[in-house]
């Protein structure tokens, strides 16, 4: 192989690793705050309506039997071992294979076992479907940003490469929520972090090159240096001309392309990222508001406070006090 070809391969290898590093940098901000878990044993006929739950993700792992999930006018048939995630906590129905009409979750026969674990059984006499179902809560603004970029559902079939680790984590969460032993809450939250990360990884592996999601920008050869600058140095004096130059595009072409891939204009994405980062630091840092404002690219506390209140409805000082 010629030296030129070797250099090209090396650059390709290095680029791949830089892109992976940038994606991990964003995903490292993911943080779940709690899990509610249900072991469901359902005999036909049965059907359950799951209400929408803001700032959550929901999932179902079918252990035995079959089920149909209806969400956003789509019907997804699930068999034994199949796993489905609703990243944004969107309301949906899960029903038997005969499409029995669903009734509300709180109309079901539910037995509370521990604070975070319950059992649901139906009154039917027909074939049984068993499932592990969960609701994972989050409060972190960056987590919300990541989750909100995802589709209404992510399906991970039993025969996919991603299935085994996901199923193992779901069952580990079940054991912890059942026992409620020492440190169970913390362990479950950490397991939930890993579960959602595994689901995101599985979802990313399913994406096509033209999927309009910000996560794809990390592996887009034109936008990856743009995302690197935005994410690694939020205090930098970033303007559209600089970003367009990094992407090797004209200003207008860059704005249109960024919006197509990420789903937001560059200006809005930068603002949302900086403010989400600031909110996390306000909660977890002892730094004063001005220092945090400077860290995320604002030149004064006043301008930062205006932007922060416009987005979150409260001044940064109130977030810092935990009110």
XYZ file of C-alpha atoms in Angstrom, residues 109-312:
204
model
C -55.599 -5.388 38.905
C -52.318 -4.043 40.336
C -50.533 -5.285 43.455
C -47.928 -2.964 44.976
C -44.960 -5.111 46.072
C -42.395 -2.444 46.964
C -42.219 1.313 46.523
C -40.969 0.930 42.943
C -42.217 -2.530 41.982
C -45.699 -3.873 41.268
C -47.471 -6.809 39.697
C -50.285 -6.498 37.158
C -52.640 -9.378 36.366
C -55.678 -9.592 34.120
C -58.940 -11.444 34.671
C -59.031 -13.341 31.371
C -58.992 -17.115 30.906
C -57.126 -17.386 27.593
C -53.455 -17.681 26.546
C -50.938 -15.845 28.736
C -48.545 -13.031 27.875
C -45.955 -12.059 30.480
C -43.914 -8.879 30.297
C -41.572 -6.679 32.261
C -42.639 -3.041 31.884
C -41.037 0.084 33.232
C -41.140 3.853 33.426
C -37.780 5.583 33.762
C -37.838 9.184 35.009
C -35.310 11.920 34.360
C -34.918 15.576 35.308
C -31.592 16.529 33.745
C -32.128 19.033 30.927
C -29.353 17.525 28.821
C -30.953 14.105 29.204
C -34.207 15.618 27.953
C -32.374 17.077 24.960
C -30.907 13.683 24.057
C -34.161 11.799 24.597
C -36.246 14.353 22.686
C -34.120 13.789 19.604
C -35.295 10.185 19.417
C -38.370 8.760 17.637
C -41.661 7.775 19.289
C -40.412 4.222 19.754
C -37.326 2.055 19.323
C -37.880 -1.653 18.656
C -35.149 -4.127 19.558
C -36.160 -7.604 18.356
C -35.179 -10.726 20.266
C -32.858 -11.799 17.452
C -30.880 -8.529 17.305
C -27.316 -8.181 18.564
C -28.403 -5.519 21.051
C -31.049 -7.693 22.679
C -29.051 -9.727 25.182
C -27.461 -6.856 27.154
C -30.737 -4.938 27.227
C -32.730 -7.936 28.463
C -30.091 -8.623 31.124
C -30.263 -5.050 32.437
C -34.075 -5.101 32.525
C -34.005 -8.283 34.612
C -31.327 -6.844 36.919
C -33.573 -3.817 37.511
C -36.412 -6.208 38.317
C -34.348 -7.971 40.980
C -33.332 -4.690 42.618
C -36.831 -3.211 42.619
C -38.250 -6.452 44.015
C -35.841 -6.589 46.923
C -35.487 -2.875 47.754
C -32.266 -3.800 49.592
C -29.599 -1.393 50.821
C -28.714 1.086 48.071
C -31.334 -0.330 45.700
C -32.528 3.115 44.587
C -29.044 4.213 43.543
C -28.293 0.885 41.849
C -31.559 1.001 39.899
C -30.895 4.580 38.737
C -27.433 3.576 37.486
C -28.829 0.480 35.781
C -31.441 2.707 34.130
C -28.644 4.960 32.815
C -26.992 1.928 31.221
C -30.294 0.621 29.879
C -31.116 3.862 28.091
C -27.543 4.162 26.788
C -27.778 0.643 25.375
C -31.083 1.556 23.725
C -29.596 4.724 22.236
C -26.664 2.712 20.915
C -29.035 0.186 19.352
C -31.081 3.000 17.847
C -28.031 4.767 16.416
C -26.947 1.516 14.771
C -30.357 1.396 13.044
C -30.212 4.926 11.653
C -29.826 5.698 7.979
C -27.510 8.435 6.754
C -30.305 10.935 6.071
C -32.051 10.659 9.436
C -32.653 14.239 10.671
C -31.285 13.844 14.201
C -28.601 15.774 16.021
C -26.836 12.546 16.970
C -26.038 11.953 13.334
C -24.183 15.261 13.218
C -21.435 13.639 15.270
C -20.685 11.230 12.449
C -21.358 13.622 9.570
C -18.012 14.554 8.011
C -19.161 18.134 7.423
C -20.807 18.744 10.783
C -18.579 16.737 13.132
C -16.013 19.575 13.548
C -18.920 21.962 14.154
C -20.339 19.765 16.903
C -16.889 19.337 18.411
C -16.443 23.094 18.742
C -19.937 23.611 20.174
C -19.686 20.801 22.712
C -16.055 20.951 23.792
C -15.806 24.709 24.222
C -19.181 26.232 25.103
C -17.439 29.465 26.171
C -15.956 30.008 22.712
C -17.056 33.015 20.687
C -19.015 30.928 18.208
C -20.645 32.592 15.243
C -22.291 31.233 12.131
C -19.462 32.329 9.845
C -16.932 30.322 11.891
C -19.152 27.244 11.941
C -19.865 27.504 8.210
C -16.116 27.711 7.620
C -15.528 24.548 9.652
C -18.187 22.788 7.596
C -16.681 24.211 4.375
C -19.999 25.658 3.286
C -21.456 29.037 2.585
C -23.348 30.592 5.466
C -26.790 29.986 3.929
C -26.005 26.437 2.823
C -24.631 25.615 6.263
C -27.721 26.877 8.114
C -30.021 24.862 5.838
C -27.884 21.736 6.082
C -27.515 21.946 9.862
C -31.267 22.335 10.306
C -31.910 19.343 8.047
C -29.552 17.074 9.989
C -30.061 18.344 13.537
C -33.662 19.565 13.383
C -32.843 23.049 14.728
C -31.057 26.114 13.439
C -27.424 26.401 14.603
C -28.253 29.434 16.739
C -31.092 27.689 18.587
C -29.082 24.512 19.057
C -26.147 26.435 20.571
C -28.452 28.412 22.858
C -30.306 25.307 24.055
C -27.065 23.392 24.610
C -25.443 26.203 26.589
C -28.491 26.768 28.769
C -28.967 23.043 29.407
C -25.307 22.783 30.392
C -25.674 25.829 32.623
C -28.703 24.353 34.377
C -26.797 21.169 35.156
C -23.875 23.169 36.524
C -26.132 25.406 38.589
C -27.567 22.354 40.317
C -24.304 20.467 40.777
C -21.693 23.198 41.229
C -20.723 25.607 43.988
C -19.709 28.266 41.433
C -21.633 31.524 41.381
C -24.019 32.434 38.573
C -21.585 34.782 36.830
C -18.841 32.159 36.599
C -21.257 29.616 35.186
C -22.556 32.195 32.698
C -19.005 32.837 31.503
C -18.305 29.087 31.276
C -21.150 28.591 28.829
C -20.390 31.531 26.579
C -22.313 34.490 27.998
C -20.452 37.761 28.481
C -22.533 39.056 31.369
C -24.739 37.716 34.128
C -27.597 39.923 32.963
C -27.693 38.549 29.402
C -27.376 34.996 30.708
C -30.181 35.492 33.232
C -32.516 36.863 30.550
C -31.872 33.903 28.238
C -32.131 31.415 31.081
C -35.446 32.767 32.346
C -36.844 32.885 28.805
C -36.127 29.161 28.399
C -36.843 27.750 31.846
